[in-house]
Amino acid sequence: MEYQFDWVDAFAASAFGGNGCAVVHDGAELPAELCMAYVRETSLVECTFTGPSDVADIRVRYFLASREIPFAGHPTIATVAAMRSRGMTGDGSLTLETGAGIVPVTVSGTRVTMTQIAPQFGETVPPGIVAAVGSISPDQIIAPPQIVSTGLPFCITVLRDRAALEALTFDHAAMQRLATHLGQTGTDLMEPFWVIQDGATEAGDTYARLLLAPPSPAEDPFTGSATGAMAAYLWSHGLIGRPDFVAEQGHAMGRPGQAQVSVLGPHDAITGVEVGGNGVIVMSGTVHFP
């Protein structure tokens, strides 16, 4: 079985920045085990597989190395950028059918902006349990960690400063304790999304990291879904003064990424989060599935 693919760096100003995603066109009907094997083959965090939809312009399935997930941010940017490069869409609006619902997207040149669904705010987590996952002291956390989802849940955790962010080291046993506290099983983990209220560069307003459990790579260069959840958290808790800001991630990894973020609605009634960035085609070709 042969399928066309595009390897795209999302939220990147140029190739080899941001977060890579391989987009397999017309592969949405492939078995899940084959899709996960492909992700492991690429050593990427996520890949997407597209197909026709009865309810949107296109259907998109999102896979990690270990499981299918309902939605992911940087693969959405990558998928639409790949479609545009092949003439499948142009500037304007389109909709994606995802496991998290219909995701509206707008395209303007190389910039792709997705509107993530209204946030769901889950339980708050004791700082000590979360801090242990990053091997830091609980006093480095300056706001209550909370589970937030705009399509995919994360434990949003605000740190004191860049030194705390850079000191993070993933503790697998502590992650399992967090998962147990949240009632999670298997590989369906809600990892902490660590963020500070200062950019990696002068252009940024926030800077974040996401450390991952195996079989995924150790760290995600840029996480669009978590960025949306983080934006909703900061706005709802009054930790940012305006709903529009620039989010940065991946700079310490040598893969700088940047997104334009807009939280929609008032603090107590957020209706969605817009997250936009560039998608850069790195390579294209044919994948040969067994």
PDB file of C-alpha atoms in Angstrom:
ATOM      1  CA  MET A   1       0.000   0.000   0.000  1.00  0.00           C
ATOM      2  CA  GLU A   2       1.436   3.345  -1.057  1.00  0.00           C
ATOM      3  CA  TYR A   3       0.404   6.715   0.337  1.00  0.00           C
ATOM      4  CA  GLN A   4       1.667  10.233  -0.240  1.00  0.00           C
ATOM      5  CA  PHE A   5       3.047  12.086   2.766  1.00  0.00           C
ATOM      6  CA  ASP A   6       4.397  15.500   3.696  1.00  0.00           C
ATOM      7  CA  TRP A   7       6.744  16.120   6.624  1.00  0.00           C
ATOM      8  CA  VAL A   8       5.921  19.553   8.033  1.00  0.00           C
ATOM      9  CA  ASP A   9       7.533  21.672  10.745  1.00  0.00           C
ATOM     10  CA  ALA A  10       4.659  23.444  12.504  1.00  0.00           C
ATOM     11  CA  PHE A  11       4.879  26.694  14.474  1.00  0.00           C
ATOM     12  CA  ALA A  12       8.246  27.244  12.788  1.00  0.00           C
ATOM     13  CA  ALA A  13       9.661  30.331  11.108  1.00  0.00           C
ATOM     14  CA  SER A  14      11.807  28.085   8.912  1.00  0.00           C
ATOM     15  CA  ALA A  15      12.666  24.421   8.429  1.00  0.00           C
ATOM     16  CA  PHE A  16      14.059  22.511  11.435  1.00  0.00           C
ATOM     17  CA  GLY A  17      12.221  24.664  13.950  1.00  0.00           C
ATOM     18  CA  GLY A  18       8.955  24.148  15.794  1.00  0.00           C
ATOM     19  CA  ASN A  19       7.508  20.654  15.878  1.00  0.00           C
ATOM     20  CA  GLY A  20       7.585  18.129  13.042  1.00  0.00           C
ATOM     21  CA  CYS A  21       4.610  16.064  11.890  1.00  0.00           C
ATOM     22  CA  ALA A  22       4.272  13.610   9.010  1.00  0.00           C
ATOM     23  CA  VAL A  23       0.908  13.939   7.258  1.00  0.00           C
ATOM     24  CA  VAL A  24      -0.231  10.785   5.460  1.00  0.00           C
ATOM     25  CA  HIS A  25      -2.815  11.757   2.869  1.00  0.00           C
ATOM     26  CA  ASP A  26      -5.877   9.504   2.427  1.00  0.00           C
ATOM     27  CA  GLY A  27      -4.657   7.234   5.234  1.00  0.00           C
ATOM     28  CA  ALA A  28      -7.511   7.712   7.708  1.00  0.00           C
ATOM     29  CA  GLU A  29      -8.853   4.188   7.095  1.00  0.00           C
ATOM     30  CA  LEU A  30      -5.572   2.484   7.985  1.00  0.00           C
ATOM     31  CA  PRO A  31      -5.564   0.249  11.093  1.00  0.00           C
ATOM     32  CA  ALA A  32      -4.543   1.991  14.316  1.00  0.00           C
ATOM     33  CA  GLU A  33      -1.642  -0.408  14.953  1.00  0.00           C
ATOM     34  CA  LEU A  34      -0.164   0.426  11.558  1.00  0.00           C
ATOM     35  CA  CYS A  35      -0.534   4.163  12.196  1.00  0.00           C
ATOM     36  CA  MET A  36       1.217   3.883  15.575  1.00  0.00           C
ATOM     37  CA  ALA A  37       4.005   1.826  14.010  1.00  0.00           C
ATOM     38  CA  TYR A  38       4.503   4.593  11.464  1.00  0.00           C
ATOM     39  CA  VAL A  39       4.795   7.197  14.225  1.00  0.00           C
ATOM     40  CA  ARG A  40       7.435   5.058  15.934  1.00  0.00           C
ATOM     41  CA  GLU A  41       9.272   4.711  12.617  1.00  0.00           C
ATOM     42  CA  THR A  42       9.463   8.488  12.194  1.00  0.00           C
ATOM     43  CA  SER A  43      10.511   9.114  15.840  1.00  0.00           C
ATOM     44  CA  LEU A  44       8.100  12.065  15.807  1.00  0.00           C
ATOM     45  CA  VAL A  45       5.711  12.783  18.661  1.00  0.00           C
ATOM     46  CA  GLU A  46       2.611  12.671  16.431  1.00  0.00           C
ATOM     47  CA  CYS A  47       1.503  11.995  12.869  1.00  0.00           C
ATOM     48  CA  THR A  48      -1.826  12.541  11.118  1.00  0.00           C
ATOM     49  CA  PHE A  49      -3.821  10.497   8.642  1.00  0.00           C
ATOM     50  CA  THR A  50      -6.454  12.230   6.525  1.00  0.00           C
ATOM     51  CA  GLY A  51      -9.547  11.119   4.652  1.00  0.00           C
ATOM     52  CA  PRO A  52     -12.975  12.188   3.409  1.00  0.00           C
ATOM     53  CA  SER A  53     -15.621  13.446   5.825  1.00  0.00           C
ATOM     54  CA  ASP A  54     -19.418  13.641   5.700  1.00  0.00           C
ATOM     55  CA  VAL A  55     -19.539  16.482   8.241  1.00  0.00           C
ATOM     56  CA  ALA A  56     -16.470  18.628   7.470  1.00  0.00           C
ATOM     57  CA  ASP A  57     -14.080  19.431   4.654  1.00  0.00           C
ATOM     58  CA  ILE A  58     -11.696  16.665   5.712  1.00  0.00           C
ATOM     59  CA  ARG A  59     -11.300  14.046   8.415  1.00  0.00           C
ATOM     60  CA  VAL A  60      -8.093  13.971  10.462  1.00  0.00           C
ATOM     61  CA  ARG A  61      -6.925  11.181  12.776  1.00  0.00           C
ATOM     62  CA  TYR A  62      -4.109  11.909  15.234  1.00  0.00           C
ATOM     63  CA  PHE A  63      -1.664   9.292  16.512  1.00  0.00           C
ATOM     64  CA  LEU A  64       1.091   9.124  19.106  1.00  0.00           C
ATOM     65  CA  ALA A  65       3.518   6.224  19.143  1.00  0.00           C
ATOM     66  CA  SER A  66       1.348   4.555  21.804  1.00  0.00           C
ATOM     67  CA  ARG A  67      -2.260   5.480  21.010  1.00  0.00           C
ATOM     68  CA  GLU A  68      -4.746   7.475  18.950  1.00  0.00           C
ATOM     69  CA  ILE A  69      -5.751  10.820  20.461  1.00  0.00           C
ATOM     70  CA  PRO A  70      -8.800  12.960  19.650  1.00  0.00           C
ATOM     71  CA  PHE A  71      -6.958  16.143  18.729  1.00  0.00           C
ATOM     72  CA  ALA A  72      -3.519  17.754  18.632  1.00  0.00           C
ATOM     73  CA  GLY A  73      -2.429  21.282  17.847  1.00  0.00           C
ATOM     74  CA  HIS A  74       0.797  21.227  15.859  1.00  0.00           C
ATOM     75  CA  PRO A  75      -0.414  18.316  13.680  1.00  0.00           C
ATOM     76  CA  THR A  76      -3.485  20.381  12.786  1.00  0.00           C
ATOM     77  CA  ILE A  77      -1.253  23.217  11.582  1.00  0.00           C
ATOM     78  CA  ALA A  78       0.921  20.686   9.734  1.00  0.00           C
ATOM     79  CA  THR A  79      -2.037  18.932   8.093  1.00  0.00           C
ATOM     80  CA  VAL A  80      -3.538  22.112   6.671  1.00  0.00           C
ATOM     81  CA  ALA A  81      -0.122  23.391   5.555  1.00  0.00           C
ATOM     82  CA  ALA A  82       0.432  20.080   3.731  1.00  0.00           C
ATOM     83  CA  MET A  83      -2.974  20.329   2.071  1.00  0.00           C
ATOM     84  CA  ARG A  84      -2.222  23.868   0.942  1.00  0.00           C
ATOM     85  CA  SER A  85       1.130  22.841  -0.523  1.00  0.00           C
ATOM     86  CA  ARG A  86      -0.660  20.235  -2.660  1.00  0.00           C
ATOM     87  CA  GLY A  87      -3.354  22.646  -3.838  1.00  0.00           C
ATOM     88  CA  MET A  88      -6.067  20.896  -1.820  1.00  0.00           C
ATOM     89  CA  THR A  89      -7.022  24.177  -0.139  1.00  0.00           C
ATOM     90  CA  GLY A  90      -6.179  27.846  -0.520  1.00  0.00           C
ATOM     91  CA  ASP A  91      -6.540  30.966   1.571  1.00  0.00           C
ATOM     92  CA  GLY A  92      -9.819  31.069   3.437  1.00  0.00           C
ATOM     93  CA  SER A  93     -11.725  28.828   5.842  1.00  0.00           C
ATOM     94  CA  LEU A  94     -12.212  25.087   6.166  1.00  0.00           C
ATOM     95  CA  THR A  95     -13.323  22.595   8.807  1.00  0.00           C
ATOM     96  CA  LEU A  96     -11.675  19.444  10.147  1.00  0.00           C
ATOM     97  CA  GLU A  97     -13.500  16.444  11.569  1.00  0.00           C
ATOM     98  CA  THR A  98     -11.519  15.308  14.616  1.00  0.00           C
ATOM     99  CA  GLY A  99     -12.142  13.057  17.582  1.00  0.00           C
ATOM    100  CA  ALA A 100     -12.717  16.216  19.651  1.00  0.00           C
ATOM    101  CA  GLY A 101     -15.355  17.606  17.264  1.00  0.00           C
ATOM    102  CA  ILE A 102     -15.335  19.967  14.302  1.00  0.00           C
ATOM    103  CA  VAL A 103     -12.305  22.289  14.314  1.00  0.00           C
ATOM    104  CA  PRO A 104     -12.580  25.474  12.209  1.00  0.00           C
ATOM    105  CA  VAL A 105      -9.355  26.583  10.506  1.00  0.00           C
ATOM    106  CA  THR A 106      -8.394  29.663   8.530  1.00  0.00           C
ATOM    107  CA  VAL A 107      -5.496  29.886   6.085  1.00  0.00           C
ATOM    108  CA  SER A 108      -3.623  33.019   5.047  1.00  0.00           C
ATOM    109  CA  GLY A 109      -0.439  32.321   3.128  1.00  0.00           C
ATOM    110  CA  THR A 110       1.785  30.125   5.272  1.00  0.00           C
ATOM    111  CA  ARG A 111      -0.144  31.047   8.429  1.00  0.00           C
ATOM    112  CA  VAL A 112      -2.713  28.518   9.670  1.00  0.00           C
ATOM    113  CA  THR A 113      -5.018  29.397  12.577  1.00  0.00           C
ATOM    114  CA  MET A 114      -7.223  26.838  14.312  1.00  0.00           C
ATOM    115  CA  THR A 115     -10.061  27.565  16.708  1.00  0.00           C
ATOM    116  CA  GLN A 116      -9.896  25.084  19.565  1.00  0.00           C
ATOM    117  CA  ILE A 117     -13.112  24.200  21.385  1.00  0.00           C
ATOM    118  CA  ALA A 118     -14.273  25.884  24.591  1.00  0.00           C
ATOM    119  CA  PRO A 119     -12.101  24.764  27.507  1.00  0.00           C
ATOM    120  CA  GLN A 120     -13.137  22.138  29.994  1.00  0.00           C
ATOM    121  CA  PHE A 121     -11.677  22.849  33.432  1.00  0.00           C
ATOM    122  CA  GLY A 122     -11.052  19.759  35.516  1.00  0.00           C
ATOM    123  CA  GLU A 123      -9.711  19.165  38.978  1.00  0.00           C
ATOM    124  CA  THR A 124      -6.866  21.032  40.613  1.00  0.00           C
ATOM    125  CA  VAL A 125      -3.903  18.926  41.712  1.00  0.00           C
ATOM    126  CA  PRO A 126      -1.746  19.372  44.833  1.00  0.00           C
ATOM    127  CA  PRO A 127       1.474  21.195  43.822  1.00  0.00           C
ATOM    128  CA  GLY A 128       3.657  18.591  45.520  1.00  0.00           C
ATOM    129  CA  ILE A 129       2.344  15.769  43.327  1.00  0.00           C
ATOM    130  CA  VAL A 130       2.934  17.788  40.155  1.00  0.00           C
ATOM    131  CA  ALA A 131       6.310  19.203  41.197  1.00  0.00           C
ATOM    132  CA  ALA A 132       7.660  15.690  41.727  1.00  0.00           C
ATOM    133  CA  VAL A 133       7.017  14.880  38.056  1.00  0.00           C
ATOM    134  CA  GLY A 134       9.480  17.604  37.084  1.00  0.00           C
ATOM    135  CA  SER A 135      11.894  16.912  39.970  1.00  0.00           C
ATOM    136  CA  ILE A 136      11.479  20.437  41.348  1.00  0.00           C
ATOM    137  CA  SER A 137      10.379  21.945  44.640  1.00  0.00           C
ATOM    138  CA  PRO A 138       6.633  22.656  45.075  1.00  0.00           C
ATOM    139  CA  ASP A 139       7.426  26.292  45.912  1.00  0.00           C
ATOM    140  CA  GLN A 140       8.461  26.792  42.274  1.00  0.00           C
ATOM    141  CA  ILE A 141       4.773  26.456  41.314  1.00  0.00           C
ATOM    142  CA  ILE A 142       2.977  29.799  41.719  1.00  0.00           C
ATOM    143  CA  ALA A 143      -0.645  28.907  40.829  1.00  0.00           C
ATOM    144  CA  PRO A 144      -2.817  25.833  41.453  1.00  0.00           C
ATOM    145  CA  PRO A 145      -2.057  23.157  38.825  1.00  0.00           C
ATOM    146  CA  GLN A 146      -5.256  22.246  37.012  1.00  0.00           C
ATOM    147  CA  ILE A 147      -6.424  19.804  34.348  1.00  0.00           C
ATOM    148  CA  VAL A 148      -7.608  21.808  31.324  1.00  0.00           C
ATOM    149  CA  SER A 149      -8.640  20.619  27.872  1.00  0.00           C
ATOM    150  CA  THR A 150      -9.431  22.394  24.620  1.00  0.00           C
ATOM    151  CA  GLY A 151      -9.550  19.034  22.871  1.00  0.00           C
ATOM    152  CA  LEU A 152      -6.811  17.176  24.755  1.00  0.00           C
ATOM    153  CA  PRO A 153      -6.261  17.422  28.543  1.00  0.00           C
ATOM    154  CA  PHE A 154      -3.064  18.618  30.202  1.00  0.00           C
ATOM    155  CA  CYS A 155      -2.110  19.550  33.746  1.00  0.00           C
ATOM    156  CA  ILE A 156      -1.392  23.272  33.347  1.00  0.00           C
ATOM    157  CA  THR A 157       1.379  24.257  35.777  1.00  0.00           C
ATOM    158  CA  VAL A 158       2.700  27.827  36.113  1.00  0.00           C
ATOM    159  CA  LEU A 159       6.286  28.108  37.340  1.00  0.00           C
ATOM    160  CA  ARG A 160       8.074  30.954  39.067  1.00  0.00           C
ATOM    161  CA  ASP A 161      10.802  31.703  36.533  1.00  0.00           C
ATOM    162  CA  ARG A 162      12.963  30.447  33.689  1.00  0.00           C
ATOM    163  CA  ALA A 163      15.449  28.823  36.048  1.00  0.00           C
ATOM    164  CA  ALA A 164      12.675  26.559  37.357  1.00  0.00           C
ATOM    165  CA  LEU A 165      11.555  25.774  33.810  1.00  0.00           C
ATOM    166  CA  GLU A 166      15.060  24.853  32.713  1.00  0.00           C
ATOM    167  CA  ALA A 167      15.664  22.720  35.833  1.00  0.00           C
ATOM    168  CA  LEU A 168      12.852  20.277  34.994  1.00  0.00           C
ATOM    169  CA  THR A 169      13.772  16.587  34.795  1.00  0.00           C
ATOM    170  CA  PHE A 170      11.083  14.011  34.085  1.00  0.00           C
ATOM    171  CA  ASP A 171      10.444  11.502  36.882  1.00  0.00           C
ATOM    172  CA  HIS A 172       8.592   8.460  35.522  1.00  0.00           C
ATOM    173  CA  ALA A 173       7.589   7.096  38.931  1.00  0.00           C
ATOM    174  CA  ALA A 174       6.188  10.493  39.945  1.00  0.00           C
ATOM    175  CA  MET A 175       4.238  10.650  36.669  1.00  0.00           C
ATOM    176  CA  GLN A 176       2.646   7.316  37.504  1.00  0.00           C
ATOM    177  CA  ARG A 177       1.707   8.672  40.938  1.00  0.00           C
ATOM    178  CA  LEU A 178       0.100  11.697  39.272  1.00  0.00           C
ATOM    179  CA  ALA A 179      -1.756   9.370  36.891  1.00  0.00           C
ATOM    180  CA  THR A 180      -2.993   7.299  39.827  1.00  0.00           C
ATOM    181  CA  HIS A 181      -4.145  10.456  41.617  1.00  0.00           C
ATOM    182  CA  LEU A 182      -6.114  11.421  38.487  1.00  0.00           C
ATOM    183  CA  GLY A 183      -7.517   7.932  38.050  1.00  0.00           C
ATOM    184  CA  GLN A 184      -5.649   7.291  34.800  1.00  0.00           C
ATOM    185  CA  THR A 185      -4.471   3.942  33.550  1.00  0.00           C
ATOM    186  CA  GLY A 186      -2.117   2.701  30.833  1.00  0.00           C
ATOM    187  CA  THR A 187      -0.515   5.238  28.515  1.00  0.00           C
ATOM    188  CA  ASP A 188      -3.372   7.767  28.544  1.00  0.00           C
ATOM    189  CA  LEU A 189      -1.464  10.340  30.593  1.00  0.00           C
ATOM    190  CA  MET A 190      -2.171  14.002  31.342  1.00  0.00           C
ATOM    191  CA  GLU A 191       1.391  15.276  31.505  1.00  0.00           C
ATOM    192  CA  PRO A 192       2.103  18.639  33.169  1.00  0.00           C
ATOM    193  CA  PHE A 193       2.457  21.506  30.717  1.00  0.00           C
ATOM    194  CA  TRP A 194       5.024  23.727  32.414  1.00  0.00           C
ATOM    195  CA  VAL A 195       4.829  27.444  31.608  1.00  0.00           C
ATOM    196  CA  ILE A 196       6.285  30.750  32.728  1.00  0.00           C
ATOM    197  CA  GLN A 197       4.867  34.220  32.100  1.00  0.00           C
ATOM    198  CA  ASP A 198       7.858  35.423  30.128  1.00  0.00           C
ATOM    199  CA  GLY A 199       9.008  34.641  26.608  1.00  0.00           C
ATOM    200  CA  ALA A 200      12.069  32.767  25.459  1.00  0.00           C
ATOM    201  CA  THR A 201      12.720  35.824  23.274  1.00  0.00           C
ATOM    202  CA  GLU A 202      11.685  39.459  23.460  1.00  0.00           C
ATOM    203  CA  ALA A 203       8.787  38.681  21.116  1.00  0.00           C
ATOM    204  CA  GLY A 204       7.239  36.098  23.467  1.00  0.00           C
ATOM    205  CA  ASP A 205       4.846  36.466  26.381  1.00  0.00           C
ATOM    206  CA  THR A 206       4.967  32.872  27.624  1.00  0.00           C
ATOM    207  CA  TYR A 207       7.540  30.082  27.411  1.00  0.00           C
ATOM    208  CA  ALA A 208       6.674  26.450  28.030  1.00  0.00           C
ATOM    209  CA  ARG A 209       7.945  22.872  28.085  1.00  0.00           C
ATOM    210  CA  LEU A 210       6.246  19.487  27.795  1.00  0.00           C
ATOM    211  CA  LEU A 211       8.201  16.438  28.986  1.00  0.00           C
ATOM    212  CA  LEU A 212       6.845  13.116  27.733  1.00  0.00           C
ATOM    213  CA  ALA A 213       6.769   9.496  28.855  1.00  0.00           C
ATOM    214  CA  PRO A 214       8.009   6.670  26.590  1.00  0.00           C
ATOM    215  CA  PRO A 215       7.499   5.534  23.888  1.00  0.00           C
ATOM    216  CA  SER A 216       7.201   9.186  22.820  1.00  0.00           C
ATOM    217  CA  PRO A 217      10.378  11.297  22.514  1.00  0.00           C
ATOM    218  CA  ALA A 218      11.575  12.801  25.792  1.00  0.00           C
ATOM    219  CA  GLU A 219      10.281  16.315  25.061  1.00  0.00           C
ATOM    220  CA  ASP A 220       7.803  17.933  22.692  1.00  0.00           C
ATOM    221  CA  PRO A 221       9.226  20.929  20.779  1.00  0.00           C
ATOM    222  CA  PHE A 222       5.876  22.756  20.467  1.00  0.00           C
ATOM    223  CA  THR A 223       2.466  21.712  21.741  1.00  0.00           C
ATOM    224  CA  GLY A 224      -0.449  23.513  20.117  1.00  0.00           C
ATOM    225  CA  SER A 225      -3.224  21.752  22.023  1.00  0.00           C
ATOM    226  CA  ALA A 226      -1.549  22.407  25.385  1.00  0.00           C
ATOM    227  CA  THR A 227      -0.929  26.026  24.351  1.00  0.00           C
ATOM    228  CA  GLY A 228      -4.680  26.483  23.899  1.00  0.00           C
ATOM    229  CA  ALA A 229      -5.418  24.904  27.273  1.00  0.00           C
ATOM    230  CA  MET A 230      -2.705  27.019  28.894  1.00  0.00           C
ATOM    231  CA  ALA A 231      -4.116  30.213  27.365  1.00  0.00           C
ATOM    232  CA  ALA A 232      -7.588  29.408  28.672  1.00  0.00           C
ATOM    233  CA  TYR A 233      -6.151  28.736  32.143  1.00  0.00           C
ATOM    234  CA  LEU A 234      -4.162  31.981  32.283  1.00  0.00           C
ATOM    235  CA  TRP A 235      -7.101  34.076  31.045  1.00  0.00           C
ATOM    236  CA  SER A 236      -9.687  32.450  33.319  1.00  0.00           C
ATOM    237  CA  HIS A 237      -7.440  32.870  36.381  1.00  0.00           C
ATOM    238  CA  GLY A 238      -6.617  36.493  35.565  1.00  0.00           C
ATOM    239  CA  LEU A 239      -2.907  35.753  35.120  1.00  0.00           C
ATOM    240  CA  ILE A 240      -2.643  37.588  31.787  1.00  0.00           C
ATOM    241  CA  GLY A 241      -3.789  41.132  31.173  1.00  0.00           C
ATOM    242  CA  ARG A 242      -5.017  40.619  27.609  1.00  0.00           C
ATOM    243  CA  PRO A 243      -6.444  37.668  25.687  1.00  0.00           C
ATOM    244  CA  ASP A 244      -4.005  37.997  22.758  1.00  0.00           C
ATOM    245  CA  PHE A 245      -0.377  37.012  23.223  1.00  0.00           C
ATOM    246  CA  VAL A 246       2.630  35.195  21.743  1.00  0.00           C
ATOM    247  CA  ALA A 247       3.462  31.724  23.089  1.00  0.00           C
ATOM    248  CA  GLU A 248       6.953  30.240  22.687  1.00  0.00           C
ATOM    249  CA  GLN A 249       8.345  26.737  23.174  1.00  0.00           C
ATOM    250  CA  GLY A 250      11.264  24.582  22.026  1.00  0.00           C
ATOM    251  CA  HIS A 251      14.068  27.148  22.097  1.00  0.00           C
ATOM    252  CA  ALA A 252      16.271  25.210  24.537  1.00  0.00           C
ATOM    253  CA  MET A 253      15.929  22.175  22.256  1.00  0.00           C
ATOM    254  CA  GLY A 254      17.242  24.104  19.267  1.00  0.00           C
ATOM    255  CA  ARG A 255      13.763  23.982  17.681  1.00  0.00           C
ATOM    256  CA  PRO A 256      12.278  27.423  18.376  1.00  0.00           C
ATOM    257  CA  GLY A 257       8.515  27.608  17.944  1.00  0.00           C
ATOM    258  CA  GLN A 258       6.033  30.436  18.196  1.00  0.00           C
ATOM    259  CA  ALA A 259       2.250  30.782  18.090  1.00  0.00           C
ATOM    260  CA  GLN A 260      -0.168  33.697  18.003  1.00  0.00           C
ATOM    261  CA  VAL A 261      -2.846  33.006  20.615  1.00  0.00           C
ATOM    262  CA  SER A 262      -6.266  34.619  21.189  1.00  0.00           C
ATOM    263  CA  VAL A 263      -8.666  33.554  23.920  1.00  0.00           C
ATOM    264  CA  LEU A 264     -12.272  34.116  22.854  1.00  0.00           C
ATOM    265  CA  GLY A 265     -14.815  35.380  25.364  1.00  0.00           C
ATOM    266  CA  PRO A 266     -14.666  36.828  28.897  1.00  0.00           C
ATOM    267  CA  HIS A 267     -12.719  35.321  31.794  1.00  0.00           C
ATOM    268  CA  ASP A 268     -15.693  33.342  33.078  1.00  0.00           C
ATOM    269  CA  ALA A 269     -17.246  32.313  29.743  1.00  0.00           C
ATOM    270  CA  ILE A 270     -14.499  31.364  27.289  1.00  0.00           C
ATOM    271  CA  THR A 271     -15.957  30.111  23.997  1.00  0.00           C
ATOM    272  CA  GLY A 272     -12.733  28.904  22.337  1.00  0.00           C
ATOM    273  CA  VAL A 273      -9.059  29.611  21.752  1.00  0.00           C
ATOM    274  CA  GLU A 274      -7.432  30.584  18.470  1.00  0.00           C
ATOM    275  CA  VAL A 275      -3.893  29.266  18.018  1.00  0.00           C
ATOM    276  CA  GLY A 276      -2.027  30.119  14.823  1.00  0.00           C
ATOM    277  CA  GLY A 277       1.396  29.505  13.344  1.00  0.00           C
ATOM    278  CA  ASN A 278       3.360  28.729  10.211  1.00  0.00           C
ATOM    279  CA  GLY A 279       3.809  25.319   8.634  1.00  0.00           C
ATOM    280  CA  VAL A 280       6.988  24.659   6.649  1.00  0.00           C
ATOM    281  CA  ILE A 281       7.220  21.679   4.280  1.00  0.00           C
ATOM    282  CA  VAL A 282      10.502  19.836   4.924  1.00  0.00           C
ATOM    283  CA  MET A 283      10.095  16.754   2.717  1.00  0.00           C
ATOM    284  CA  SER A 284       7.455  14.956   0.665  1.00  0.00           C
ATOM    285  CA  GLY A 285       7.217  11.501  -0.825  1.00  0.00           C
ATOM    286  CA  THR A 286       5.662   8.046  -0.735  1.00  0.00           C
ATOM    287  CA  VAL A 287       5.323   5.783   2.274  1.00  0.00           C
ATOM    288  CA  HIS A 288       5.135   2.042   1.578  1.00  0.00           C
ATOM    289  CA  PHE A 289       2.983   0.274   4.152  1.00  0.00           C
ATOM    290  CA  PRO A 290       3.046  -3.521   4.482  1.00  0.00           C
TER     291      PRO A 290
END
